[in-house]
Coordinates of N, CA, C and O in Angstrom, one line a residue:
X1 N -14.6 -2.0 2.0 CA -14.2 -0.6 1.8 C -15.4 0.2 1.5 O -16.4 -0.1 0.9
X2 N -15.2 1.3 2.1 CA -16.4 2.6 2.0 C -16.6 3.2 0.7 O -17.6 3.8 0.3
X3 N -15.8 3.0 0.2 CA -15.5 4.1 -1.4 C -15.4 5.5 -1.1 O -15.4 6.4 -2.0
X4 N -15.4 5.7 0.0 CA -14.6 7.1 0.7 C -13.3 6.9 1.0 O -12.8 5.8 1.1
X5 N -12.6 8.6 1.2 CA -11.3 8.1 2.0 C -11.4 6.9 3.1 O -12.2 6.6 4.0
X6 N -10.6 6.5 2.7 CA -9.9 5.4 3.9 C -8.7 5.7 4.7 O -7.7 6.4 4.2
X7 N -8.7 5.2 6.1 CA -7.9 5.2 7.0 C -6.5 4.7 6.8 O -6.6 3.6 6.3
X8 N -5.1 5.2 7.0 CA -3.8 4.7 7.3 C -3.4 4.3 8.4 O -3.1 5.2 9.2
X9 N -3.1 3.0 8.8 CA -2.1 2.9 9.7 C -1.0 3.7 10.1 O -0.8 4.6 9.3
X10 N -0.1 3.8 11.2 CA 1.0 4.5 11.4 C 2.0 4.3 10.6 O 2.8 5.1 10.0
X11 N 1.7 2.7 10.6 CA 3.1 1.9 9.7 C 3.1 2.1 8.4 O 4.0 1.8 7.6
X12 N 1.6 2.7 8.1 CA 1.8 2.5 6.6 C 2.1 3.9 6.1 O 2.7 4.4 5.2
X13 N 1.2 4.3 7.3 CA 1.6 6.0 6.7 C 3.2 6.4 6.6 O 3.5 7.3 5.8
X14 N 4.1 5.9 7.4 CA 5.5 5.6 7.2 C 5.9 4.9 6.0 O 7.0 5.3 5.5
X15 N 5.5 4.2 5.6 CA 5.8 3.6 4.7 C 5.3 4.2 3.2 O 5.9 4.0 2.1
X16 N 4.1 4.9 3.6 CA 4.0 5.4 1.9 C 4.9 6.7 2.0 O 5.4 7.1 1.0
X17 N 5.2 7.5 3.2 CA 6.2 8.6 3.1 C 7.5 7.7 2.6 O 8.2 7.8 1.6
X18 N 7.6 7.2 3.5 CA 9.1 6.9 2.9 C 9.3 6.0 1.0 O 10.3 6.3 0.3
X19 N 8.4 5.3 0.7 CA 8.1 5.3 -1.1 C 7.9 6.5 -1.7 O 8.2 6.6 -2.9
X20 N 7.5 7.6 -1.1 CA 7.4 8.6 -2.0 C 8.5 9.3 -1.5 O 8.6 10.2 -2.3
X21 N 9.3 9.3 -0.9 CA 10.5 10.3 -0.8 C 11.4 9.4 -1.6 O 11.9 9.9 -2.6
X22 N 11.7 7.9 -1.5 CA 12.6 7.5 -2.5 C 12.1 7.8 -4.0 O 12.9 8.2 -4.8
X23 N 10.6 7.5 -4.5 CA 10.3 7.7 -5.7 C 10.8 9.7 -6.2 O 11.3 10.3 -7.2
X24 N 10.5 10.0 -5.3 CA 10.7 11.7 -5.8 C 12.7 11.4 -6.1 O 13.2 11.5 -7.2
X25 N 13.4 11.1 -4.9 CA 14.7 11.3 -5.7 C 15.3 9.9 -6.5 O 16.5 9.8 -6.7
X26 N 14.7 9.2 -6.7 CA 14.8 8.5 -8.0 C 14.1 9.0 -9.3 O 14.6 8.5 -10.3
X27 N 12.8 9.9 -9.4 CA 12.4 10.4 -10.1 C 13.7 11.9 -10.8 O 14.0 12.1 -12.0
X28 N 14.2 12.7 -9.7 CA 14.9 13.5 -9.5 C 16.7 13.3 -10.6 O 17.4 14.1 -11.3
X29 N 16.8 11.7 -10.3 CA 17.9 11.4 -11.0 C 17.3 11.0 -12.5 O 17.2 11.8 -13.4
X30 N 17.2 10.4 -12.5 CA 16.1 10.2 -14.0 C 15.7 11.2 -15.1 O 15.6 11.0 -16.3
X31 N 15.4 12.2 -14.4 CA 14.7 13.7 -14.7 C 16.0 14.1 -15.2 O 16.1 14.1 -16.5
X32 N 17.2 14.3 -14.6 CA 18.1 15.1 -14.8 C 19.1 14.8 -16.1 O 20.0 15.5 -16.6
X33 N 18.4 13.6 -16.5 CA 19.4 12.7 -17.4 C 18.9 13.3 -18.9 O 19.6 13.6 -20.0
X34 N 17.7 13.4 -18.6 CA 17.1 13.9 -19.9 C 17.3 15.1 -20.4 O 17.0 16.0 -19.6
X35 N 17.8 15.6 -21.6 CA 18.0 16.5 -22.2 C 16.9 17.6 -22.5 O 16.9 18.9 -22.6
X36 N 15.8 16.7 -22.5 CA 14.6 17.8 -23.1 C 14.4 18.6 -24.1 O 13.5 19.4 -24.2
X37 N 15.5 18.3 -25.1 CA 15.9 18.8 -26.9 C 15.6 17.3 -27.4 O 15.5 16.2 -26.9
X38 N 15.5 17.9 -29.0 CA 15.2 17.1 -30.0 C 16.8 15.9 -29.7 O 17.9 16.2 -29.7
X39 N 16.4 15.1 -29.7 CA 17.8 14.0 -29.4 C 18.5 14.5 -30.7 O 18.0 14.8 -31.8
X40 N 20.0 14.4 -30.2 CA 20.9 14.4 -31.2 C 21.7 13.0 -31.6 O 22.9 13.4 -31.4
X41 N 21.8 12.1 -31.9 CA 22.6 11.1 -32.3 C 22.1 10.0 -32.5 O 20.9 10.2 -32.4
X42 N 22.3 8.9 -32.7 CA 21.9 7.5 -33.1 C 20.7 7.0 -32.6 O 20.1 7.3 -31.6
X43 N 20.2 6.1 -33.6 CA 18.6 5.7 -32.3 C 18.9 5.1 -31.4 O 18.0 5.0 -30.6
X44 N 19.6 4.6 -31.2 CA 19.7 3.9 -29.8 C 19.7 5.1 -28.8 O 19.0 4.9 -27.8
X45 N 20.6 6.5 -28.9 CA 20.8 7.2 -28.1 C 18.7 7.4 -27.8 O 18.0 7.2 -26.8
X46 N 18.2 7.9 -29.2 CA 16.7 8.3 -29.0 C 16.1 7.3 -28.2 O 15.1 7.4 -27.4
X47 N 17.0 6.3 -28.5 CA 15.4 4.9 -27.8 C 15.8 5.2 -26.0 O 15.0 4.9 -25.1
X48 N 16.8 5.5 -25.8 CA 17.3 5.4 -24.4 C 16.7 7.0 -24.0 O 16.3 7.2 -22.8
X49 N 16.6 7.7 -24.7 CA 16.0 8.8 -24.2 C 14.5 8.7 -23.9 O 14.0 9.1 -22.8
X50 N 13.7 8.0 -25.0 CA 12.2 7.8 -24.7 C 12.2 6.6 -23.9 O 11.1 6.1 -23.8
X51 N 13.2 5.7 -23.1 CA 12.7 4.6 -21.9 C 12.6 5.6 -20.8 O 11.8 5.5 -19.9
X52 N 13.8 6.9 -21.0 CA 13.8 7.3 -19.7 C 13.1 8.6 -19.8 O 13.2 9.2 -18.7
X53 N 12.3 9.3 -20.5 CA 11.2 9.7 -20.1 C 9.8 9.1 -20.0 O 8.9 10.0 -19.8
X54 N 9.5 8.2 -19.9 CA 8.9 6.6 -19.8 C 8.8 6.6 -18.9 O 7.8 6.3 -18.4
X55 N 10.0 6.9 -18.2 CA 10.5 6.2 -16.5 C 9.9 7.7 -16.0 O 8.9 7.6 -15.3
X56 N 10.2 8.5 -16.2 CA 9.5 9.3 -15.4 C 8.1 9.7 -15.3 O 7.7 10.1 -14.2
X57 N 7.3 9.6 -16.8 CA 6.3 9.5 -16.9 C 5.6 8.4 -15.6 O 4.7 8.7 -14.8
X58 N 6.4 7.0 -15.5 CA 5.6 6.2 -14.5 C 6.0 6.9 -12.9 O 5.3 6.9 -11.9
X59 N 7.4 7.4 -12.9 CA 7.5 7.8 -11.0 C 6.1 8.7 -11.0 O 5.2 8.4 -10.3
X60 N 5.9 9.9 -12.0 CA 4.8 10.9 -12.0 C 3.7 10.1 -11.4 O 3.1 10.7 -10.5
X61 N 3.3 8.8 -11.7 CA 2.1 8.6 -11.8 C 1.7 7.8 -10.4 O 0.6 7.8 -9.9
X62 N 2.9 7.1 -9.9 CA 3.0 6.2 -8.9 C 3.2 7.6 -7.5 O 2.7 7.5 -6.4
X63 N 3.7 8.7 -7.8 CA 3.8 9.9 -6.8 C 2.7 9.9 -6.7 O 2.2 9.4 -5.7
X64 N 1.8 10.6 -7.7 CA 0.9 11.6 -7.9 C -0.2 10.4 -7.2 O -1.3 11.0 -6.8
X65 N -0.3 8.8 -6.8 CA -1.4 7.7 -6.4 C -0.3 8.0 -4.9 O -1.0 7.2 -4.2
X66 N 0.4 8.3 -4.3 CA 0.6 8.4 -3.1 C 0.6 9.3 -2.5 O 0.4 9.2 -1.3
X67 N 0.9 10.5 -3.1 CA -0.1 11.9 -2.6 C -1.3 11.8 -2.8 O -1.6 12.9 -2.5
X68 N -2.1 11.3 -3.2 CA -3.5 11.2 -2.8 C -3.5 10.5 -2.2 O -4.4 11.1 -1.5
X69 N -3.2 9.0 -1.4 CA -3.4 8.3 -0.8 C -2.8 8.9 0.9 O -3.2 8.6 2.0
X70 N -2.1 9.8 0.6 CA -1.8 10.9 2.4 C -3.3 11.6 2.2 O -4.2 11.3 3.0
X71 N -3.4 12.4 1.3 CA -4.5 13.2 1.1 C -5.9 12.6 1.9 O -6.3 13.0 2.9
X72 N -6.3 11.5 1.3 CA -7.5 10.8 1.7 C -7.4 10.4 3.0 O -8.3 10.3 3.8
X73 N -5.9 10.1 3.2 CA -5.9 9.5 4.7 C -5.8 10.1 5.8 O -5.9 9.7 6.9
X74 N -5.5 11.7 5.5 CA -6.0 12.8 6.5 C -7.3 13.1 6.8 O -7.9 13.5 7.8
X75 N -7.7 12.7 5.2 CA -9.8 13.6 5.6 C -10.1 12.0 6.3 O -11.3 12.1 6.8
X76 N -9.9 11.4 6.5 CA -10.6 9.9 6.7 C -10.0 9.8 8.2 O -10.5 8.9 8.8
X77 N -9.0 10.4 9.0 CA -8.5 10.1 10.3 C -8.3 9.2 10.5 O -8.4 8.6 9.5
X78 N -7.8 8.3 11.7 CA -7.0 7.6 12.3 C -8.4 6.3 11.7 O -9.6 6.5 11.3
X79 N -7.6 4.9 11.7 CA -7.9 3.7 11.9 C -8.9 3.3 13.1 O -8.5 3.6 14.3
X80 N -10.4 2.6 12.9 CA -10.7 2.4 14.2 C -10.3 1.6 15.3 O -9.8 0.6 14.8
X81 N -10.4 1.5 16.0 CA -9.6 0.8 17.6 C -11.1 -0.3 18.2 O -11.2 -0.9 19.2
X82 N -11.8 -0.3 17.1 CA -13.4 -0.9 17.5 C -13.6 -2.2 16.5 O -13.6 -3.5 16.6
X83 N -13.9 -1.2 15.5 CA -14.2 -2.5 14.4 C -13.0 -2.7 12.9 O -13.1 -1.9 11.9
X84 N -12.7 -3.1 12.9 CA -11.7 -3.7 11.7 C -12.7 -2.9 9.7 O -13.7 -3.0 9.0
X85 N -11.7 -2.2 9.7 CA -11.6 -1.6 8.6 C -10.3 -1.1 7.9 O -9.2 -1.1 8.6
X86 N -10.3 -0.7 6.6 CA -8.8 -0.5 6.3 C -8.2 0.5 6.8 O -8.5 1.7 6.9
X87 N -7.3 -0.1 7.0 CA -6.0 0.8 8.0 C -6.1 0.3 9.4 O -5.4 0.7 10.4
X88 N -7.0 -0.8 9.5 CA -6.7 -1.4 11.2 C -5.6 -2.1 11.1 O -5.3 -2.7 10.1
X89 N -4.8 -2.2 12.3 CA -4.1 -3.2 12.4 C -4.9 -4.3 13.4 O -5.7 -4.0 14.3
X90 N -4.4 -5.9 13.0 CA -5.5 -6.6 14.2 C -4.5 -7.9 14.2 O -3.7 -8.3 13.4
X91 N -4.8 -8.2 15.0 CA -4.2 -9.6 15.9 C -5.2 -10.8 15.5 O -6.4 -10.6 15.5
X92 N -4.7 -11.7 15.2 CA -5.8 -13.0 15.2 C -4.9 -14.3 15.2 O -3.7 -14.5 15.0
X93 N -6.1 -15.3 15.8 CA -5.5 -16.6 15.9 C -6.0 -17.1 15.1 O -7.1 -17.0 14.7
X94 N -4.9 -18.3 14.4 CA -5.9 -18.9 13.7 C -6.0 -20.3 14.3 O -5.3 -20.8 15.2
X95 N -7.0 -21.0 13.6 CA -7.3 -22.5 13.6 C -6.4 -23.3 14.6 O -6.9 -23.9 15.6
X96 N -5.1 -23.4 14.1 CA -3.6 -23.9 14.6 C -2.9 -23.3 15.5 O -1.7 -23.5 15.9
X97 N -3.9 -22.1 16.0 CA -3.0 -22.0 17.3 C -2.2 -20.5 16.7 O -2.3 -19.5 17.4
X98 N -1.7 -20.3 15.9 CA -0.5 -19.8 15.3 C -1.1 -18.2 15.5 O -2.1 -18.0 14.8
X99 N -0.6 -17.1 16.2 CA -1.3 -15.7 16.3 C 0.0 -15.3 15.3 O 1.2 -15.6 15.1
X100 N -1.1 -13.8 14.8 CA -0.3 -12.7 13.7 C -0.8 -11.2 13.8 O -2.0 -11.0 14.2
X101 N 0.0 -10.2 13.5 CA -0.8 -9.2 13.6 C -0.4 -8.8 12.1 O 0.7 -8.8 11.5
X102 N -2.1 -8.6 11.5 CA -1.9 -8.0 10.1 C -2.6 -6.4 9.8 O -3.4 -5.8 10.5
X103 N -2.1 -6.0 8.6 CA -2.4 -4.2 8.5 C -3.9 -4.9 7.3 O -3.5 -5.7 6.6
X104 N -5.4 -4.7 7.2 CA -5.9 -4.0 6.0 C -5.4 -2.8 5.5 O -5.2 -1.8 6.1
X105 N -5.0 -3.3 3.9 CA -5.1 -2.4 3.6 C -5.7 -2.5 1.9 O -6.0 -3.5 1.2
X106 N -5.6 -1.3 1.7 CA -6.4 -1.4 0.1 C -5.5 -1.4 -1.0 O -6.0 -1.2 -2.1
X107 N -4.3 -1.6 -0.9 CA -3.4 -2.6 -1.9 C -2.6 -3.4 -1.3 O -2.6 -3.2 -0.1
X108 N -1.6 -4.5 -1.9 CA -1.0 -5.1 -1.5 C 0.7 -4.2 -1.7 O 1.2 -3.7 -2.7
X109 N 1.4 -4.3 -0.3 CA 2.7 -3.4 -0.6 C 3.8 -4.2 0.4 O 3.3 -4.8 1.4
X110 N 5.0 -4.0 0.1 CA 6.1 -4.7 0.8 C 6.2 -3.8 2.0 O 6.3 -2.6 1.8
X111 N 6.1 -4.2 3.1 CA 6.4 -3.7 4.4 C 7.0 -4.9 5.5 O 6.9 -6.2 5.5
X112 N 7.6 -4.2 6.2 CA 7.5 -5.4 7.8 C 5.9 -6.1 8.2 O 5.7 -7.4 8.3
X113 N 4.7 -5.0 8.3 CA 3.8 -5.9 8.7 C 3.2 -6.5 7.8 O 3.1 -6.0 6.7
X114 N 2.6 -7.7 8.2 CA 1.8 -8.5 6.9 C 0.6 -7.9 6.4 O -0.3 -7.6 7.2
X115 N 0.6 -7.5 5.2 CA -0.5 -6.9 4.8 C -1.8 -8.2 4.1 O -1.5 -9.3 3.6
X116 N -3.0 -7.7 4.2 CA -3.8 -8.6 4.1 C -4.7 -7.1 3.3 O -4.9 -6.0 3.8
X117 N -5.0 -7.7 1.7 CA -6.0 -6.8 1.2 C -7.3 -6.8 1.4 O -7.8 -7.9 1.5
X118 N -8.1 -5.9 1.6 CA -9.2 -5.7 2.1 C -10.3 -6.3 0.8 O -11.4 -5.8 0.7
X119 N -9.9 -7.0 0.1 CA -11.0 -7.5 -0.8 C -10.0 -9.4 -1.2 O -9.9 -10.0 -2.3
X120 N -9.6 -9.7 -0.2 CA -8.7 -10.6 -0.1 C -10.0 -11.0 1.0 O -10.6 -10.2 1.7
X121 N -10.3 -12.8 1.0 CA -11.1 -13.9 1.1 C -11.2 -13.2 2.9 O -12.1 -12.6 3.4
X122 N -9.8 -13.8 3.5 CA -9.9 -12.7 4.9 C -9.7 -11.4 5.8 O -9.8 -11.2 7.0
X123 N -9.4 -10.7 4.4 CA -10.1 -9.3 4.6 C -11.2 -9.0 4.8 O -11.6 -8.4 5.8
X124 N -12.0 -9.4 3.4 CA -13.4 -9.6 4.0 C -14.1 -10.0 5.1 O -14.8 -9.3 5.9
X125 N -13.8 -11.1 5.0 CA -13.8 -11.4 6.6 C -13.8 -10.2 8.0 O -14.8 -9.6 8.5
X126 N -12.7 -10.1 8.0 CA -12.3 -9.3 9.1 C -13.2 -8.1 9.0 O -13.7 -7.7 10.1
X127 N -13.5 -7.4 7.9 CA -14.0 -6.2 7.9 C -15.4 -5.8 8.7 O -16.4 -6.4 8.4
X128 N -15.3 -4.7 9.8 CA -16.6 -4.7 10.6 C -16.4 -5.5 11.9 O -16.8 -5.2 13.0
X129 N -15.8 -6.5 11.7 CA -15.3 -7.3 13.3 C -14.7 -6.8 14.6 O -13.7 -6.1 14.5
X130 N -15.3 -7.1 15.7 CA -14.7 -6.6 16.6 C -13.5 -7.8 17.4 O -13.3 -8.9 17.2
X131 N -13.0 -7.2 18.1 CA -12.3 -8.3 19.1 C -12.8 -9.6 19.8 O -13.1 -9.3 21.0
X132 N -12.9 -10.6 19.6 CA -13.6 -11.9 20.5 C -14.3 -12.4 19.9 O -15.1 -13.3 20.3
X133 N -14.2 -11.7 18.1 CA -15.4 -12.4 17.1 C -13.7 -13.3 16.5 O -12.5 -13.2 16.5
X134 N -15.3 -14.6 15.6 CA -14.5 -15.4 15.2 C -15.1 -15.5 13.5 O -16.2 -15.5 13.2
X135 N -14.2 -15.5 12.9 CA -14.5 -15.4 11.5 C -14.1 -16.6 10.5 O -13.4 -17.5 11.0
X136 N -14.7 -16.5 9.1 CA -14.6 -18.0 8.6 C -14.1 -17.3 7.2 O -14.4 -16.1 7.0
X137 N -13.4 -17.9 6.5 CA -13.1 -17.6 5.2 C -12.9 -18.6 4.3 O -13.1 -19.7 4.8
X138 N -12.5 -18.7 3.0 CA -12.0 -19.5 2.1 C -10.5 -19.4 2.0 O -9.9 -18.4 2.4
X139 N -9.9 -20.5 1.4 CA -8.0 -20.5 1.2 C -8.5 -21.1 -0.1 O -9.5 -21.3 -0.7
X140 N -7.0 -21.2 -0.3 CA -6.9 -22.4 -1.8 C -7.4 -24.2 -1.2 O -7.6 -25.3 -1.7
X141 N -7.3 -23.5 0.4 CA -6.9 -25.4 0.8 C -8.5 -25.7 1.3 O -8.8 -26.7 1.8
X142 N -9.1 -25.0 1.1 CA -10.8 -24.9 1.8 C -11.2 -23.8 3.1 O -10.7 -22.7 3.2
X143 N -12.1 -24.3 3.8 CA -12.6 -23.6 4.8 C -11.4 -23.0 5.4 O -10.3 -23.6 5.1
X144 N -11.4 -21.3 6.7 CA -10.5 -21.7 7.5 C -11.2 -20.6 8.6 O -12.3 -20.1 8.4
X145 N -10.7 -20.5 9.5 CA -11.5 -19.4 10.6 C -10.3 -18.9 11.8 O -9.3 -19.6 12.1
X146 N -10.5 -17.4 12.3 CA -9.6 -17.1 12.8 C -10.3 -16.3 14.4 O -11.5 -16.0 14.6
X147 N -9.4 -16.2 15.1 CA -10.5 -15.4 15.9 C -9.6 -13.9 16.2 O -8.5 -13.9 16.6
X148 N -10.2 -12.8 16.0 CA -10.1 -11.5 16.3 C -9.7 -11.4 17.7 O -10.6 -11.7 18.5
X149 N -8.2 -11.0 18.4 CA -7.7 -10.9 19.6 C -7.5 -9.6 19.6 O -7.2 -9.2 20.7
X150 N -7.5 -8.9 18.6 CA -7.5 -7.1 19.3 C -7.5 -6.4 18.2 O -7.3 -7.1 17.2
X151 N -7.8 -5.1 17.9 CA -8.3 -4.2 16.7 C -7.2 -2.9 17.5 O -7.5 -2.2 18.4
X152 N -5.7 -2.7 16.7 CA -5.9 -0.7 17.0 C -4.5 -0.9 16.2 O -3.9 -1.9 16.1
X153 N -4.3 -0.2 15.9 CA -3.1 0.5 15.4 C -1.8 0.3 16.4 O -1.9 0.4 17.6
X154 N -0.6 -0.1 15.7 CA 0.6 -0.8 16.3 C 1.4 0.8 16.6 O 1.9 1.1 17.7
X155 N 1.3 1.9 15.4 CA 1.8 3.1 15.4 C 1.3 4.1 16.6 O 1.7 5.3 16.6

C-alpha cells in the first residue's frame, strides 16, 4: 500500500455504496428511537437508551470510514490494468491447477468476490506484479506460489 489514496474496484465501490446506504437507514431507524431528553423512567428504560445511542455513535463512525474511503478512491482513480495494487482485481493459478479471481483490498469485507488483504502473506505477494509473473508466499501449511493470469478490474 502507498499510504496515499488507494484505488476501488467497481465491485467494491458497489459494495461500499451499498453498506453505506444500508448503514445510513439503519442509522436513520435507531436515531429515531431516541428521545434526546433526560430519560424518564426505570434504568433499564436509561440503559436501553444509552445502548442505542451507542449504536449510533458506532453507524456515525463506520459512515464517516466509508465516506472517506469513496473520497480517497476518487482522488486515487481507477485500479491499474498493469500492475497489481489495491483495488486490482487479478486472476491467478495456483500450484493445483485451481484458478480464482480475487479483489486487493485494504480491509477484509463480505462480498461476492474473494477479497485477499493487501498486507495478507499473498497480497504481498501480488502487489507490483504483472500478468505471466509467478509469485511465492507463505500459508499456515508452508511454501505456496501462484501465477498471475491477468490484472484489471471485473467492473
Amino acid at each position: 500500500m502507498t499510504g496515499g489514496p488507494e484505488p476501488i474496484s467497481a465491485e467494491g465501490l458497489r459494495a461500499v455504496q451499498e453498506e453505506l446506504a444500508q448503514l445510513r437507514a439503519e442509522r436513520g431507524d435507531v436515531a429515531a428511537t431516541l428521545r434526546g431528553v433526560e430519560p424518564v423512567g426505570d434504568r433499564a428504560d436509561a440503559a436501553d437508551e444509552l445502548q442505542r445511542a451507542s449504536e449510533v455513535t458506532r453507524l456515525d463512525r463506520r459512515i464517516a470510514e466509508l465516506e472517506e474511503r469513496l473520497r480517497e478512491a476518487s482522488v486515487a482513480g481507477p485500479p491499474s490494468t498493469e500492475a497489481v495494487g489495491v483495488g486490482s482485481t487479478v486472476t491467478v493459478r495456483f500450484a493445483d491447477g485451481a484458478e480464482e479471481t480475487v479483489e486487493i483490498a485494504e480491509l477484509a469485507e463480505e462480498r461476492e468476490l474473494t477479497l485477499v488483504t493487501a498486507d495478507s502473506p499473498l497480497g504481498k505477494a501480488l502487489l507490483g506484479r504483472h500478468a505471466g509473473e509467478t509469485v511465492s508466499y507463505e500459508t499456515p501449511g508452508g511454501a505456496a506460489s501462484a501465477v498471475v493470469l491477468a490484472v484489471g478490474d471485473r467492473g
